[in-house]
Amino acid sequence: MHVINCVVCKFKSDFLFLSTDAMSPKITVELLRQLRQAMKNSKYITEPIQAYIIPSGDAHQSEYIAPCDCRREFICGFNGSAGTAIVTEQHAALWTDGRYFLQASQQMDNNWTLMKMGLKETPSQEDWLVSILPENSKVGVDPWIIAADQWKSMSKALSSAGHSLVAVQDNLIDTIWEDRPAPPSTKLITLGLKYTGLTWQDKVTALRGKMAERKISWFVVTALDEIAWLFNLRGSDIEYNPVFFAYAIIGISNIKLFVDSKRLLDPAVQEHLELDSPSKPELTIQCFPYESVYTELQAVCAALAPKEKMWICDKASCALTQVIPKSHRSAIPYTPLCLAKAVKNPTEIQAMKMAHIKDAVALCELFAWLEKEIPKGMVTEISVADKAEELRSQQRDFVGLSFPTISSVGPNGAIIHYRPLPETNRTLSLNEVYLIDSGAQYLDGTTDVTRTVHFGTPTDYEKECFTYVLKGHIAVSAAVFPNGTKGHLLDSFARAALWDSGLDYLHGTGHGVGCFLNVHEGPCGISYKTFADEPLEAGMIVSDEPGYYEDGSFGIRIENVVLVIPAKTKYNYRNRGSLTFEPLTLVPIQLKMINTDLLTQKERDWVNDYHKTCRETIGAELERQGRKAALDWLIRETQPIV
Amino acid sequence: MHVINCVVCKFKSDFLFLSTDAMSPKITVELLRQLRQAMKNSKYITEPIQAYIIPSGDAHQSEYIAPCDCRREFICGFNGSAGTAIVTEQHAALWTDGRYFLQASQQMDNNWTLMKMGLKETPSQEDWLVSILPENSKVGVDPWIIAADQWKSMSKALSSAGHSLVAVQDNLIDTIWEDRPAPPSTKLITLGLKYTGLTWQDKVTALRGKMAERKISWFVVTALDEIAWLFNLRGSDIEYNPVFFAYAIIGISNIKLFVDSKRLLDPAVQEHLELDSPSKPELTIQCFPYESVYTELQAVCAALAPKEKMWICDKASCALTQVIPKSHRSAIPYTPLCLAKAVKNPTEIQAMKMAHIKDAVALCELFAWLEKEIPKGMVTEISVADKAEELRSQQRDFVGLSFPTISSVGPNGAIIHYRPLPETNRTLSLNEVYLIDSGAQYLDGTTDVTRTVHFGTPTDYEKECFTYVLKGHIAVSAAVFPNGTKGHLLDSFARAALWDSGLDYLHGTGHGVGCFLNVHEGPCGISYKTFADEPLEAGMIVSDEPGYYEDGSFGIRIENVVLVIPAKTKYNYRNRGSLTFEPLTLVPIQLKMINTDLLTQKERDWVNDYHKTCRETIGAELERQGRKAALDWLIRETQPIV
């Protein structure tokens, strides 16, 4: 699954986009009237506010969000993944980026002004507010859904113009959203050592070691995937992401877990968390209702000794962050759990490998099926996506998809964040390039793979572009680099062949991938953008997915999930050690799309070695599962290039 | 000339290092006693301060500094390029980085504690101060020699621990430095259109255009090279850097220049600046004494209308920055002059090319001479440096060196910031690798070139390493990349061949180069560090200088100065256009050092094309200058590889 500017492009909200009458604007006159009343209503606020900001996120700053958190969509109708709405007494405006200009303009009625981010003439939210607000205005925002670092910069800009940013405790959208869905509270899954390699007790102990190293006595955990990973629990509160709504506060001798108490009635969960019989006093979990995190954090802070320090991520909500007095607060750009989660242990690596083998089986089966079915003229983008899901669901420990499948034919492939809708759905044919970017959640791991194929005869130009993308893919996958190298230093390797011919792609090359967790995770990646980019380490897992997109014509992307492994080199400068990648994804790359004349001998060897591994590893599993057609397809598709 | 972490390694202060008894520590008991008295002396400060910070820089945050500004060296004895001293009532400590641990420990007496930056156990200056200061302490610093951004972070750290950072107007080092050299005030050189391509009036007008675009009414210019470039003037106040001490305040209809008034008595300067008869009122330069910039800036600020904004670089001194009220201040990470100066105009490009041709003539002559002289056994690192300077000085419009020559034999070459000293001086022989990194200032341009050669038979390993470095050099030089690409995205190209074999080098790959200005300039460069890295544009000039250093054995670096030029590509994605580099440095790369088996055909072609250009361009000039021996050498050294 590809990434633009390190932010995913296909989103939970795109999924809703499919299921509603997407292209007629939402009528918002009445909603805006109600919201503006709420902005003056003393029931919610002590003094009227002149503007109200509605960000995209949830209280955990999740990338994917639950339906109950789609407040920005509710108020303006626009359901893209990125965007911030601001409503004043006179105006209503929405900021979004180039991917969504068309969609936003179609989904919003004329009460809304579209602010096209990235265009020179478009003011920033801060500048716009300053330009239209009367003197000494108050701008409100729900402190739970704005990150502390965003609050800080917005507050600073407003203050310096004589206004102020104020925290409105009641979310004003919720006060007018009559049929707002209830927050989800799905059943929790407990993961045993077989999948996790470490008990949650081991993880808490290791975390406390990191805290002790830095003289930190408490750590407020707010990211949902960090909590799921730490406690070896999974949920399904957010589609595609096996997480559940919770907070945790970890002390040197305390563990406070904040989660809907109904979920803890499950005996398996009780036993897993040792709620009745903790093995050690310092590993006793105190459970609290999800909502009480605020007051409990206040209580913890009130009891802090003068020099005690508390960690919280600077992307955590402003509400929780501000509970911690500044003198005790140590705001960090990413947490030790984020890093610990990113470096997979041997059990997780083995489990991820197994998940990728099963996933490859499903995809080989899919491609064999496609070859047979396409000539009949009935296979569409949507039906392939459905078929892929069906085949994956036949594999052991399948849980669900890891993101909405991108299934795109011809010109649709050039729309980087495309998802097939009934009104855009194209039929696969022998004449157009087909791109499928898909992945699944299994109990043992998360997958994400893109293949670009042609079922007839690709043009020379399509092959040429495909080959440049492949050269970039190989350049990253086969790169050898010193320990301590950050992913952004590898990004250009993926582009060099395209650049040489004057081509490029406008998204990053790779993102971290969770282990039966979010398909996008930090703190590492491969992108020309350098923020939140921690050095690559053996055990990290990232995607390698360069592409090329010819508007109105075709899209190409070749994506493997790859594992960072130690590399053997001829020399070893300053004993630093070297790293390289091992592909976990083992699905053949279509030879028909390659112009082999453009490959170097090293690149040809790479393709042949890769296909040999696919044939051996996936072939054995196909054989075991008795999937003959797919096995035949695999053997044919993995013939060596000569 | 190479760069570590974007900071130069060889420095004015290294030059002093050569001329003094470098290795015996400076006795500082009495100086520290005097300084501690000054820290309590009400003549200088209203209340005693408990610590005093002595940074490295001058009032313009220059990379190279004049002798009168070497205050940190004066107080502690350490004269490396980077370091900050802090003196408290009880302690004296110096922070410097790994390049200087040995040198600092040798130059400082035992009153000083060496703080080894980069080691885990070393506290930051802030943490150290907080750990040793009594409650409510005051820490003093000269606000003129601390940059505004540094002041901000230090002040924040101290405040949050209950202390305060205070500006001490009299520099306390100056109060105890009896024989402090006078600030230099060298003769100014005026540069005509033949060298600059634009009059200073054109430049001021263009700058005002940029200011108007951003609604900026004033701009405080503090960087010496920006002032020199803007007014088409040069000086020699700082060795190697043709700049002069000055400030400028540019308004939409005002030009205020602050410079020692004696310098303006020169009729050529008067005429150049049109002091008597300005062509237009808005191009009238008002001249003020250098020292009056503070009061004049206060006067300008006092007259500002409410919404007027003033630009100042966030690296400008805290003293000047704080004169501007926050509401009027727009602090920018680099200035429009910095960018305008970096993008050379056609006249400057032509002039730089001419300077590089002359420089190559001198180097060809040098290498031909070395081949003849080395077998006699009398040529040393220092004598080569002297010979190189002599040969360069024979070229038209030679002004001086652009930095101290790095001339290093065998193991000395592995010391990245090496400069030959009498006690380290090695004799060149037929058995060791020789590295020379040198450059000059000519009226028409600045040069910087490194060649690594062997006068006997290099070992296979030396050739292997040299060839990897060459592959990296070529990978950058021949890279094609889209308009808008930042230099840091090219850095890994220079390392890929070394990385493949487990090798690397611990410095950046390139820095901006001025045109008869500083050999290091912003805002672009090629480094794995990404700060202050503006996109490359056609007309920018940077160095391309990968290396490899085998401790105790040899050093390799291959450096050309290269010009960013438009590239012709097969396709042109989104009409962005592509860029590549054209080498300005035209000095043969020693074929004897290359293992041609390790080169691809493309790399061989690059070497042959490069050598063909050297032969044609430099050959013609050698012929014109009648330098027969060098011409013969050039022709032999530029034979094509087959």
PDB file of C-alpha atoms in Angstrom, chain A residues 270-351:
ATOM      1  CA  GLN A 270      -9.013 -11.819  32.320  1.00  0.00           C
ATOM      2  CA  GLU A 271      -6.626 -14.716  32.308  1.00  0.00           C
ATOM      3  CA  HIS A 272      -4.348 -13.161  29.706  1.00  0.00           C
ATOM      4  CA  LEU A 273      -4.023  -9.968  31.737  1.00  0.00           C
ATOM      5  CA  GLU A 274      -3.787 -11.938  35.015  1.00  0.00           C
ATOM      6  CA  LEU A 275      -6.459  -9.684  36.423  1.00  0.00           C
ATOM      7  CA  ASP A 276      -7.303 -12.081  39.235  1.00  0.00           C
ATOM      8  CA  SER A 277      -3.897 -13.462  40.047  1.00  0.00           C
ATOM      9  CA  PRO A 278      -1.030 -11.258  38.978  1.00  0.00           C
ATOM     10  CA  SER A 279       2.324 -13.036  39.043  1.00  0.00           C
ATOM     11  CA  LYS A 280       4.110 -10.060  40.623  1.00  0.00           C
ATOM     12  CA  PRO A 281       2.785  -6.979  42.384  1.00  0.00           C
ATOM     13  CA  GLU A 282       4.501  -4.606  39.936  1.00  0.00           C
ATOM     14  CA  LEU A 283       2.820  -6.477  37.075  1.00  0.00           C
ATOM     15  CA  THR A 284      -0.688  -6.002  38.414  1.00  0.00           C
ATOM     16  CA  ILE A 285      -2.940  -4.257  35.950  1.00  0.00           C
ATOM     17  CA  GLN A 286      -5.354  -1.756  37.450  1.00  0.00           C
ATOM     18  CA  CYS A 287      -8.308  -1.405  35.120  1.00  0.00           C
ATOM     19  CA  PHE A 288     -10.298   1.792  34.750  1.00  0.00           C
ATOM     20  CA  PRO A 289     -13.101   2.878  32.459  1.00  0.00           C
ATOM     21  CA  TYR A 290     -11.838   4.365  29.187  1.00  0.00           C
ATOM     22  CA  GLU A 291     -13.259   7.785  30.072  1.00  0.00           C
ATOM     23  CA  SER A 292     -11.506   8.088  33.410  1.00  0.00           C
ATOM     24  CA  VAL A 293      -8.029   8.494  31.938  1.00  0.00           C
ATOM     25  CA  TYR A 294      -8.240  12.252  32.430  1.00  0.00           C
ATOM     26  CA  THR A 295      -9.047  12.242  36.133  1.00  0.00           C
ATOM     27  CA  GLU A 296      -6.708   9.344  36.840  1.00  0.00           C
ATOM     28  CA  LEU A 297      -3.860  11.133  35.076  1.00  0.00           C
ATOM     29  CA  GLN A 298      -4.638  14.201  37.167  1.00  0.00           C
ATOM     30  CA  ALA A 299      -4.386  12.061  40.300  1.00  0.00           C
ATOM     31  CA  VAL A 300      -1.058  10.588  39.203  1.00  0.00           C
ATOM     32  CA  CYS A 301       0.290  14.051  38.434  1.00  0.00           C
ATOM     33  CA  ALA A 302      -0.852  15.439  41.769  1.00  0.00           C
ATOM     34  CA  ALA A 303       1.217  12.802  43.542  1.00  0.00           C
ATOM     35  CA  LEU A 304       4.420  13.379  41.560  1.00  0.00           C
ATOM     36  CA  ALA A 305       7.604  14.181  43.463  1.00  0.00           C
ATOM     37  CA  PRO A 306       9.300  17.459  42.415  1.00  0.00           C
ATOM     38  CA  LYS A 307      11.807  16.034  39.921  1.00  0.00           C
ATOM     39  CA  GLU A 308       9.708  13.197  38.500  1.00  0.00           C
ATOM     40  CA  LYS A 309       9.278  13.171  34.749  1.00  0.00           C
ATOM     41  CA  MET A 310       6.497  11.737  32.623  1.00  0.00           C
ATOM     42  CA  TRP A 311       6.729  10.758  28.965  1.00  0.00           C
ATOM     43  CA  ILE A 312       4.010  11.575  26.500  1.00  0.00           C
ATOM     44  CA  CYS A 313       4.215  11.651  22.719  1.00  0.00           C
ATOM     45  CA  ASP A 314       4.038  15.144  21.250  1.00  0.00           C
ATOM     46  CA  LYS A 315       1.363  13.811  18.905  1.00  0.00           C
ATOM     47  CA  ALA A 316      -0.864  12.854  21.857  1.00  0.00           C
ATOM     48  CA  SER A 317      -4.010  14.887  22.391  1.00  0.00           C
ATOM     49  CA  CYS A 318      -3.671  18.385  23.765  1.00  0.00           C
ATOM     50  CA  ALA A 319      -6.213  17.461  26.461  1.00  0.00           C
ATOM     51  CA  LEU A 320      -4.106  14.721  28.033  1.00  0.00           C
ATOM     52  CA  THR A 321      -0.815  16.482  27.432  1.00  0.00           C
ATOM     53  CA  GLN A 322      -1.916  19.573  29.300  1.00  0.00           C
ATOM     54  CA  VAL A 323      -2.906  17.551  32.337  1.00  0.00           C
ATOM     55  CA  ILE A 324       0.800  16.978  32.926  1.00  0.00           C
ATOM     56  CA  PRO A 325       2.430  20.055  34.470  1.00  0.00           C
ATOM     57  CA  LYS A 326       5.153  21.405  32.198  1.00  0.00           C
ATOM     58  CA  SER A 327       7.847  20.795  34.788  1.00  0.00           C
ATOM     59  CA  HIS A 328       6.995  17.086  34.805  1.00  0.00           C
ATOM     60  CA  ARG A 329       6.306  16.670  31.123  1.00  0.00           C
ATOM     61  CA  SER A 330       8.813  15.157  28.736  1.00  0.00           C
ATOM     62  CA  ALA A 331       7.236  15.309  25.266  1.00  0.00           C
ATOM     63  CA  ILE A 332       8.874  12.945  22.781  1.00  0.00           C
ATOM     64  CA  PRO A 333       8.438  12.790  19.009  1.00  0.00           C
ATOM     65  CA  TYR A 334       7.986   9.021  19.087  1.00  0.00           C
ATOM     66  CA  THR A 335       7.779   6.650  22.006  1.00  0.00           C
ATOM     67  CA  PRO A 336       9.983   3.712  23.057  1.00  0.00           C
ATOM     68  CA  LEU A 337       6.995   1.432  22.361  1.00  0.00           C
ATOM     69  CA  CYS A 338       6.807   2.721  18.819  1.00  0.00           C
ATOM     70  CA  LEU A 339      10.445   1.731  18.296  1.00  0.00           C
ATOM     71  CA  ALA A 340      10.181  -1.573  20.180  1.00  0.00           C
ATOM     72  CA  LYS A 341       7.130  -2.493  18.103  1.00  0.00           C
ATOM     73  CA  ALA A 342       8.937  -1.614  14.868  1.00  0.00           C
ATOM     74  CA  VAL A 343      11.874  -3.956  15.543  1.00  0.00           C
ATOM     75  CA  LYS A 344      10.287  -7.370  15.183  1.00  0.00           C
ATOM     76  CA  ASN A 345      11.545 -10.213  17.348  1.00  0.00           C
ATOM     77  CA  PRO A 346      12.367 -13.647  15.861  1.00  0.00           C
ATOM     78  CA  THR A 347       8.886 -15.029  16.623  1.00  0.00           C
ATOM     79  CA  GLU A 348       7.203 -12.057  14.986  1.00  0.00           C
ATOM     80  CA  ILE A 349       9.500 -12.348  11.971  1.00  0.00           C
ATOM     81  CA  GLN A 350       8.672 -16.048  11.603  1.00  0.00           C
ATOM     82  CA  ALA A 351       4.970 -15.264  11.943  1.00  0.00           C
TER      83      ALA A 351
END
